[in-house]
Coordinates of C-alpha atoms in Angstrom, one line a residue:
Chain A
M1 CA 86.9 -18.5 38.4
L2 CA 83.2 -17.4 37.9
I3 CA 82.8 -13.6 37.9
V4 CA 79.4 -11.9 37.8
E5 CA 79.1 -8.1 37.3
G6 CA 76.1 -5.8 37.1
L7 CA 73.6 -8.7 36.8
R8 CA 70.0 -7.7 36.9
T9 CA 67.3 -10.3 37.4
K10 CA 63.5 -9.9 37.6
A11 CA 63.9 -9.6 41.3
G12 CA 66.3 -6.6 41.1
G13 CA 70.0 -5.9 41.0
P14 CA 72.5 -5.0 39.9
L15 CA 74.7 -7.4 41.7
G16 CA 78.1 -8.8 41.4
L17 CA 80.0 -11.7 42.9
A18 CA 83.1 -13.7 42.4
L19 CA 83.5 -17.5 43.0
G20 CA 86.9 -19.0 43.3
G21 CA 87.8 -22.6 42.4
G22 CA 87.9 -24.8 45.5
E23 CA 85.4 -22.6 47.3
I24 CA 82.0 -23.2 48.7
V25 CA 79.8 -20.1 49.1
A26 CA 76.4 -20.2 50.8
L27 CA 73.7 -17.9 49.6
R28 CA 71.0 -17.0 52.1
G29 CA 68.0 -14.7 52.3
P30 CA 64.3 -14.8 52.7
S31 CA 62.0 -16.5 50.2
G32 CA 61.4 -14.2 47.2
A33 CA 64.7 -12.4 47.6
G34 CA 65.8 -13.6 44.2
K35 CA 68.2 -16.4 45.1
S36 CA 66.8 -18.9 42.6
L37 CA 66.5 -16.2 39.9
L38 CA 70.2 -15.4 40.5
L39 CA 71.2 -19.0 39.9
R40 CA 68.9 -19.2 36.8
A41 CA 70.5 -16.1 35.5
I42 CA 74.1 -17.4 36.0
A43 CA 73.1 -20.6 34.3
D44 CA 71.7 -18.5 31.4
L45 CA 68.2 -19.8 31.7
D46 CA 66.6 -16.4 31.8
P47 CA 67.7 -13.3 29.8
A48 CA 69.4 -10.9 32.2
A49 CA 71.5 -7.8 31.7
G50 CA 75.1 -8.0 33.1
E51 CA 78.4 -9.6 32.5
V52 CA 79.2 -13.2 33.5
S53 CA 82.5 -14.8 32.8
L54 CA 84.2 -18.1 33.5
G55 CA 88.0 -18.3 33.8
G56 CA 88.2 -14.9 32.1
T57 CA 86.1 -15.9 29.1
P58 CA 82.9 -13.9 28.7
R59 CA 79.7 -16.1 28.7
A60 CA 78.6 -14.6 25.4
S61 CA 81.5 -16.2 23.6
I62 CA 80.7 -19.7 24.9
A63 CA 77.8 -21.6 23.3
A64 CA 74.9 -21.9 25.7
P65 CA 74.9 -25.8 25.8
E66 CA 78.6 -25.8 26.6
W67 CA 78.2 -23.1 29.2
R68 CA 75.6 -25.1 31.0
R69 CA 77.8 -28.3 30.9
R70 CA 80.6 -26.3 32.6
V71 CA 78.3 -24.3 34.9
A72 CA 75.9 -26.9 36.3
Y73 CA 72.7 -25.7 38.0
V74 CA 70.5 -28.1 40.0
P75 CA 67.1 -26.5 40.7
A76 CA 65.1 -27.2 43.8
E77 CA 62.6 -29.1 41.8
S78 CA 64.0 -31.6 39.3
G79 CA 62.5 -32.1 35.8
W80 CA 62.3 -35.4 34.0
W81 CA 61.5 -35.9 30.3
D82 CA 61.6 -39.6 30.0
D83 CA 59.9 -42.5 31.9
R84 CA 63.2 -44.2 32.6
V85 CA 65.8 -42.9 34.9
G86 CA 68.6 -44.1 32.7
A87 CA 67.5 -42.0 29.8
H88 CA 68.5 -38.9 31.8
F89 CA 72.1 -39.8 31.9
P90 CA 74.7 -39.7 29.1
A91 CA 74.7 -43.0 27.2
G92 CA 78.5 -42.9 26.5
G93 CA 80.5 -45.7 28.0
G94 CA 84.0 -45.7 29.6
S95 CA 84.9 -43.0 32.0
E96 CA 81.3 -41.5 32.0
S97 CA 79.8 -44.8 33.0
N98 CA 82.3 -45.1 35.8
R99 CA 81.6 -41.6 36.9
I100 CA 77.8 -42.3 37.0
A101 CA 78.3 -45.5 39.0
E102 CA 80.7 -43.6 41.4
L103 CA 78.2 -40.7 41.9
I104 CA 75.2 -43.1 42.4
E105 CA 77.2 -44.9 45.1
A106 CA 78.4 -41.7 46.7
L107 CA 74.9 -40.4 47.0
G108 CA 73.6 -43.6 48.6
L109 CA 71.4 -44.7 45.7
D110 CA 70.8 -48.3 44.5
P111 CA 73.1 -49.1 41.6
A112 CA 70.0 -50.5 39.8
A113 CA 68.3 -47.1 40.0
L114 CA 69.2 -46.4 36.3
G115 CA 66.8 -49.1 35.3
W116 CA 63.9 -47.8 37.4
E117 CA 60.9 -45.8 36.3
V118 CA 61.0 -42.1 37.2
R119 CA 57.4 -42.1 38.6
R120 CA 58.4 -44.7 41.2
L121 CA 61.1 -42.7 42.7
S122 CA 60.7 -40.9 46.1
T123 CA 61.3 -37.2 46.2
G124 CA 64.6 -37.7 47.9
E125 CA 65.8 -40.2 45.3
R126 CA 64.7 -37.9 42.5
H127 CA 66.7 -35.1 43.9
R128 CA 69.8 -37.1 44.4
L129 CA 69.6 -38.5 40.9
A130 CA 69.2 -34.9 39.6
I131 CA 72.4 -34.0 41.4
A132 CA 74.2 -37.1 40.0
R133 CA 73.2 -36.4 36.4
A134 CA 74.3 -32.8 36.7
L135 CA 77.8 -33.8 38.0
V136 CA 78.5 -36.6 35.5
R137 CA 80.4 -34.2 33.1
E138 CA 82.5 -32.8 36.0
P139 CA 81.3 -29.1 35.8
E140 CA 83.7 -26.4 37.0
V141 CA 80.9 -24.4 38.7
W142 CA 78.1 -26.0 40.8
L143 CA 75.0 -23.9 41.4
F144 CA 72.7 -25.8 43.9
D145 CA 69.3 -24.6 45.0
E146 CA 68.5 -26.1 48.4
P147 CA 70.3 -29.4 47.6
T148 CA 69.3 -31.1 50.9
A149 CA 65.9 -29.6 51.6
A150 CA 64.0 -32.8 50.4
L151 CA 66.4 -35.2 52.1
D152 CA 66.6 -37.1 55.4
A153 CA 69.7 -36.5 57.6
E154 CA 71.6 -39.5 56.3
A155 CA 71.1 -38.6 52.6
A156 CA 71.8 -35.0 53.3
S157 CA 75.2 -35.8 54.8
L158 CA 76.0 -37.9 51.7
V159 CA 75.2 -34.9 49.5
E160 CA 77.3 -32.7 51.7
A161 CA 80.2 -35.1 51.4
V162 CA 79.9 -35.0 47.6
I163 CA 79.9 -31.2 47.7
R164 CA 83.1 -31.2 49.9
K165 CA 84.7 -33.6 47.5
G166 CA 83.8 -31.3 44.6
R167 CA 85.6 -28.4 46.5
A168 CA 88.6 -30.6 47.0
R169 CA 88.7 -31.2 43.2
G170 CA 88.7 -27.5 42.6
A171 CA 85.0 -26.8 41.7
A172 CA 83.5 -23.4 42.5
I173 CA 80.3 -24.0 44.4
L174 CA 77.4 -21.7 45.2
L175 CA 74.7 -23.1 47.2
V176 CA 71.3 -21.7 48.3
T177 CA 70.4 -22.9 51.8
H178 CA 67.9 -22.0 54.5
D179 CA 69.8 -24.2 56.9
D180 CA 72.2 -22.1 59.1
A181 CA 74.0 -25.1 60.5
Q182 CA 74.6 -26.4 57.0
A183 CA 76.0 -23.1 55.8
A184 CA 78.3 -23.1 58.9
R185 CA 79.4 -26.7 58.2
L186 CA 80.1 -26.3 54.5
A187 CA 80.6 -22.8 53.4
D188 CA 83.9 -20.8 53.2
R189 CA 81.8 -17.7 53.2
T190 CA 78.2 -16.6 53.2
L191 CA 76.3 -14.1 51.0
T192 CA 72.9 -12.7 51.9
M193 CA 70.3 -11.5 49.5
A194 CA 67.3 -9.3 49.9
D195 CA 65.1 -7.7 47.2
G196 CA 67.3 -9.0 44.4
C197 CA 70.5 -7.5 45.7
L198 CA 73.4 -8.8 47.8
V199 CA 73.2 -7.1 51.2
A200 CA 76.2 -8.5 52.9
R201 CA 79.3 -9.6 51.0
E202 CA 81.1 -11.5 53.8
G203 CA 79.9 -13.5 56.7
A204 CA 81.1 -16.1 59.1
G205 CA 82.3 -19.2 57.3
Chain B
M1 CA 26.0 -35.5 -16.5
S2 CA 22.7 -36.0 -18.2
D3 CA 21.3 -38.0 -15.3
Y4 CA 21.8 -35.1 -12.8
L5 CA 18.5 -34.6 -10.8
V6 CA 17.8 -31.0 -10.1
L7 CA 16.4 -30.1 -6.7
S8 CA 13.7 -27.5 -6.2
Y9 CA 13.8 -25.2 -3.2
W10 CA 10.6 -27.0 -2.1
D11 CA 12.5 -30.3 -1.9
V12 CA 15.2 -28.6 0.2
A13 CA 12.6 -27.1 2.5
L14 CA 10.9 -30.4 2.9
A15 CA 14.2 -32.0 4.1
A16 CA 14.3 -29.5 6.9
V17 CA 11.1 -31.0 8.4
F18 CA 13.2 -33.4 10.4
L19 CA 15.3 -30.6 11.9
I20 CA 12.1 -28.8 12.9
L21 CA 10.8 -32.1 14.4
N22 CA 14.0 -32.3 16.4
A23 CA 13.6 -28.8 17.7
G24 CA 10.0 -29.7 18.7
L25 CA 11.3 -32.7 20.5
S26 CA 13.9 -30.6 22.3
L27 CA 11.2 -28.2 23.5
W28 CA 9.1 -31.0 24.7
L29 CA 12.0 -32.7 26.6
Q30 CA 13.2 -29.3 27.8
L31 CA 16.7 -29.9 26.4
G32 CA 17.2 -26.2 25.7
L33 CA 18.6 -27.0 22.3
A34 CA 15.7 -25.8 20.1
R35 CA 16.8 -22.2 19.8
Q36 CA 20.5 -23.1 19.1
M37 CA 19.4 -25.7 16.6
L38 CA 17.1 -23.3 14.7
V39 CA 19.7 -20.5 14.8
A40 CA 22.4 -22.8 13.5
G41 CA 20.1 -24.1 10.8
L42 CA 19.1 -20.5 9.7
R43 CA 22.8 -19.4 9.8
M44 CA 23.7 -22.3 7.5
V45 CA 20.9 -21.5 5.1
V46 CA 21.9 -17.8 4.8
Q47 CA 25.7 -18.6 4.6
L48 CA 25.4 -21.3 2.0
L49 CA 22.9 -19.3 -0.1
A50 CA 25.3 -16.3 0.0
V51 CA 28.3 -18.5 -0.9
G52 CA 26.3 -20.0 -3.8
L53 CA 25.6 -16.5 -5.1
V54 CA 29.2 -15.4 -4.6
L55 CA 30.7 -18.4 -6.3
K56 CA 28.2 -18.0 -9.2
A57 CA 29.3 -14.5 -9.7
V58 CA 33.0 -15.3 -9.3
F59 CA 32.8 -18.1 -11.8
A60 CA 31.1 -15.8 -14.2
V61 CA 33.6 -13.0 -13.8
A62 CA 36.6 -15.4 -14.0
S63 CA 39.0 -12.7 -13.0
P64 CA 42.4 -13.6 -11.4
L65 CA 42.1 -10.6 -9.0
V66 CA 38.7 -11.7 -7.7
T67 CA 39.8 -15.3 -7.4
F68 CA 42.9 -14.4 -5.4
G69 CA 40.9 -11.9 -3.4
L70 CA 38.4 -14.6 -2.4
A71 CA 41.3 -17.0 -1.5
L72 CA 42.7 -14.3 0.7
V73 CA 39.4 -13.9 2.5
M74 CA 39.4 -17.6 3.1
V75 CA 43.0 -17.4 4.5
V76 CA 42.1 -14.6 6.8
F77 CA 39.1 -16.5 8.3
A78 CA 41.1 -19.7 8.6
G79 CA 44.0 -17.9 10.2
R80 CA 41.6 -16.3 12.7
E81 CA 40.2 -19.7 13.5
I82 CA 43.7 -21.1 14.3
W83 CA 44.3 -18.2 16.6
A84 CA 41.0 -18.6 18.3
R85 CA 41.6 -22.3 19.0
Q86 CA 44.9 -21.7 21.0
E87 CA 44.6 -22.1 24.7
R88 CA 47.9 -20.1 25.1
R89 CA 48.7 -17.7 22.4
M90 CA 52.1 -16.2 21.5
R91 CA 52.4 -12.6 22.2
G92 CA 52.7 -10.0 19.5
P93 CA 52.4 -10.6 15.8
W94 CA 53.6 -14.2 16.1
G95 CA 50.3 -15.0 17.8
P96 CA 48.0 -14.8 14.8
G97 CA 50.9 -14.8 12.3
L98 CA 52.7 -18.1 12.8
G99 CA 49.7 -20.4 12.4
A100 CA 48.3 -18.4 9.5
G101 CA 51.6 -18.1 7.8
A102 CA 52.5 -21.8 8.0
M103 CA 49.0 -22.8 6.9
T104 CA 49.0 -20.4 3.9
L105 CA 52.5 -21.4 2.8
A106 CA 51.7 -25.1 2.9
A107 CA 48.2 -24.8 1.4
G108 CA 49.5 -22.4 -1.2
V109 CA 52.4 -24.5 -2.4
V110 CA 50.2 -27.6 -2.6
I111 CA 47.3 -25.9 -4.4
V112 CA 49.5 -24.3 -7.1
F113 CA 51.3 -27.6 -7.6
A114 CA 47.9 -29.4 -8.0
L115 CA 46.3 -26.8 -10.3
T116 CA 49.3 -26.6 -12.6
Q117 CA 50.5 -30.2 -12.6
Q118 CA 47.4 -32.4 -12.2
I119 CA 44.1 -30.5 -12.8
G120 CA 45.4 -28.6 -15.8
A121 CA 42.5 -26.2 -16.1
D122 CA 42.8 -23.3 -18.5
P123 CA 43.7 -20.8 -17.0
W124 CA 45.3 -22.7 -14.1
W125 CA 43.7 -20.5 -11.5
S126 CA 40.2 -21.1 -12.9
P127 CA 38.0 -20.3 -9.9
R128 CA 35.7 -23.3 -10.5
Y129 CA 38.6 -25.6 -9.7
A130 CA 40.9 -23.5 -7.6
L131 CA 38.4 -22.2 -4.9
P132 CA 36.7 -25.5 -3.9
L133 CA 40.0 -27.4 -3.9
F134 CA 41.8 -24.6 -2.0
G135 CA 38.9 -24.6 0.6
M136 CA 39.2 -28.3 1.3
I137 CA 43.0 -28.1 1.6
L138 CA 42.9 -25.0 3.7
G139 CA 40.3 -26.3 6.1
N140 CA 42.2 -29.5 6.8
T141 CA 45.6 -27.7 7.1
M142 CA 43.9 -25.3 9.5
T143 CA 42.8 -28.1 11.8
G144 CA 46.2 -29.7 11.8
V145 CA 48.1 -26.5 12.4
S146 CA 45.8 -25.4 15.2
L147 CA 45.9 -28.8 17.0
G148 CA 49.7 -29.0 16.6
L149 CA 50.4 -25.5 17.8
D150 CA 48.1 -25.9 20.8
T151 CA 49.7 -29.2 21.8
L152 CA 53.1 -27.6 21.5
S153 CA 52.5 -24.5 23.6
T154 CA 50.5 -26.2 26.3
G155 CA 53.1 -29.0 26.5
L156 CA 56.0 -26.6 26.8
W157 CA 54.1 -24.6 29.4
R158 CA 53.1 -27.5 31.6
E159 CA 56.4 -29.3 31.3
S160 CA 58.8 -26.4 31.4
A161 CA 60.8 -28.1 34.2
A162 CA 61.5 -31.1 31.9
V163 CA 62.6 -28.9 29.0
E164 CA 64.8 -26.8 31.3
A165 CA 66.3 -29.9 32.9
R166 CA 67.4 -31.0 29.5
L167 CA 68.8 -27.6 28.6
L168 CA 70.7 -27.6 31.9
L169 CA 72.5 -30.8 31.0
G170 CA 73.8 -29.2 27.8
A171 CA 71.0 -30.0 25.3
T172 CA 70.4 -27.6 22.4
R173 CA 66.9 -26.0 22.2
W174 CA 66.0 -28.5 19.4
E175 CA 67.1 -31.5 21.4
A176 CA 65.4 -30.3 24.6
T177 CA 62.1 -29.8 22.8
R178 CA 62.1 -32.9 20.6
P179 CA 59.6 -34.9 22.6
F180 CA 57.2 -32.0 22.6
A181 CA 57.7 -31.4 18.9
R182 CA 57.0 -35.0 18.2
R183 CA 53.9 -35.0 20.3
A184 CA 52.6 -31.8 18.6
M185 CA 53.3 -33.1 15.1
R186 CA 51.5 -36.3 15.9
S187 CA 48.4 -34.5 17.2
G188 CA 48.4 -32.3 14.2
M189 CA 48.6 -35.2 11.8
T190 CA 46.4 -37.7 13.5
P191 CA 43.0 -36.5 12.1
I192 CA 44.1 -36.8 8.5
I193 CA 45.8 -40.1 9.1
N194 CA 42.7 -41.5 10.8
S195 CA 40.5 -40.2 8.0
M196 CA 42.7 -41.8 5.3
A197 CA 42.5 -45.1 7.1
A198 CA 38.7 -44.9 7.5
T199 CA 37.8 -43.5 4.1
G200 CA 35.8 -45.8 1.9
V201 CA 35.2 -48.4 4.7
I202 CA 33.5 -46.3 7.4
S203 CA 32.6 -43.2 5.5
L204 CA 32.3 -42.1 1.9
P205 CA 33.9 -38.8 1.5
G206 CA 31.6 -35.8 0.9
M207 CA 33.2 -34.7 -2.3
M208 CA 33.1 -38.2 -3.8
T209 CA 29.5 -38.6 -2.8
G210 CA 28.7 -35.3 -4.4
Q211 CA 30.3 -36.2 -7.6
I212 CA 28.5 -39.5 -7.7
L213 CA 25.1 -37.8 -7.1
S214 CA 25.8 -35.4 -9.9
G215 CA 26.3 -38.3 -12.3
V216 CA 30.0 -38.8 -12.4
D217 CA 31.3 -42.4 -12.9
P218 CA 32.3 -43.7 -9.4
G219 CA 35.7 -44.7 -10.8
E220 CA 36.3 -41.1 -11.8
A221 CA 35.0 -39.8 -8.5
V222 CA 37.4 -42.1 -6.7
K223 CA 40.3 -40.7 -8.6
Y224 CA 39.4 -37.1 -7.7
Q225 CA 38.9 -38.1 -4.1
L226 CA 42.3 -39.8 -3.9
L227 CA 43.9 -36.7 -5.5
I228 CA 42.3 -34.4 -3.0
I229 CA 43.2 -36.5 0.1
F230 CA 46.8 -36.8 -1.1
L231 CA 46.9 -33.0 -1.4
I232 CA 45.2 -32.5 2.0
A233 CA 47.6 -34.9 3.7
G234 CA 50.6 -33.3 2.0
A235 CA 49.5 -29.7 2.9
T236 CA 48.6 -30.7 6.5
G237 CA 51.9 -32.4 7.1
L238 CA 53.8 -29.4 5.6
G239 CA 51.8 -26.9 7.6
V240 CA 52.2 -28.8 10.8
V241 CA 56.0 -29.2 10.4
L242 CA 56.4 -25.5 9.5
S243 CA 54.3 -24.2 12.4
I244 CA 55.9 -26.5 15.0
T245 CA 59.4 -25.6 13.8
G246 CA 58.4 -21.9 13.9
G247 CA 56.8 -22.3 17.3
I248 CA 59.9 -23.9 18.8
W249 CA 62.0 -21.2 17.2
R250 CA 59.9 -18.5 18.8
L251 CA 59.5 -20.1 22.2
T252 CA 63.2 -20.6 22.6
D253 CA 66.1 -18.2 21.8
E254 CA 69.6 -18.2 20.4
R255 CA 71.1 -18.9 23.9
H256 CA 69.0 -22.1 24.0
R257 CA 66.6 -20.7 26.7
L258 CA 63.0 -21.6 27.0
R259 CA 61.1 -18.3 26.5
L260 CA 57.6 -18.9 28.0
D261 CA 57.5 -15.1 28.6
R262 CA 56.7 -14.9 24.9
L263 CA 53.5 -16.9 25.5
G264 CA 50.4 -15.2 26.8
G265 CA 48.4 -16.4 29.8
E266 CA 45.7 -18.9 29.7
R267 CA 42.4 -17.6 28.2
G268 CA 39.6 -17.6 30.7

């Protein structure tokens, strides 16, 4: 579904990869190998040479805001631009509201969390809310940078369940993780990065 | 203006007695300000005497070329000042160009409008009216633009995670930077708004005071002062909006990415 060819980031390259729908791929490698830069480049946050396409449509022919709604990237550190949690979620009612409530419950958060102030959230709550707001619009591709690093075991297993559910619904999921056990639990295959390049295409799932 | 009281140079020198007294006090209390105070005082004397001579000559010549030349010199100095006041400057020609360009455009439109529509001097560019008015408009626009641009670039730099979070959820570059644009515009406009609110109650504006001292009827002086403050506020607002819009344009790109790589490092 997502095809990356000849991508060059500040960490190096070129690199290519293909993510299929309904697939979880773990991305591993030492710190500084360029994993986060790769996710940023796919999300089109940094200018990078190379071809990226989604379902056969080149990225350049899709407007950037639409691209990022379809290819959701959740960075390791979440950013917040308003004092209130609710302001970071779409205001539209109906199916979107239901989806927000569903995600908040699935991630083990208090349903009242939308009314809270961002500065009173714990790191783990922040991260789970950042995952929830990224998934409201049901993106086709999920790019997660260490989605459970800031979480306790219970919250981490809830996030893993959400990721599995995403796969079942047909999302293509690329996840950076330093946790071998997590990669083994979740991923259908593993990619390893070093010095900005992919060094091993296939690994134990 | 028959009741204008001419000052002699001796009167002026006598007024400096208190400054020298302050310098002496600083020496006595070891504040280390005496030297600075005297140098600043001397600089002011030299600069103002020179400006007086230049203006006298320019008024006498009354040539459009000389008038516009002097206006250009003022623009260059003010543009440099905007650039110097930025904590983080944009790389390349945008660094000095954006602030100076926005300021010049805003101040230029407003001064031409004022000279041709309200002042009505003949010719409209008559240096006696054009240059002092342009100076006041330019100086205030400069302050607004430099504050606004500085607030924008430091805000985007410090809170890039918030901007990118919004972009990642599908916001356009204008939506994602709106809180920062608002903050920057507010900080650029606050000085002139505050001074409008305080004028006449807390302070009498310098220009009006000057006109009253030179024998103009206070009612007439007030009209001139209102005119100039309206012009200043108009030019400042226009300059701030132009520079902030241009700043966001430059610090993001057509793929709605935040481009902090176009911003230089912090000046040490």
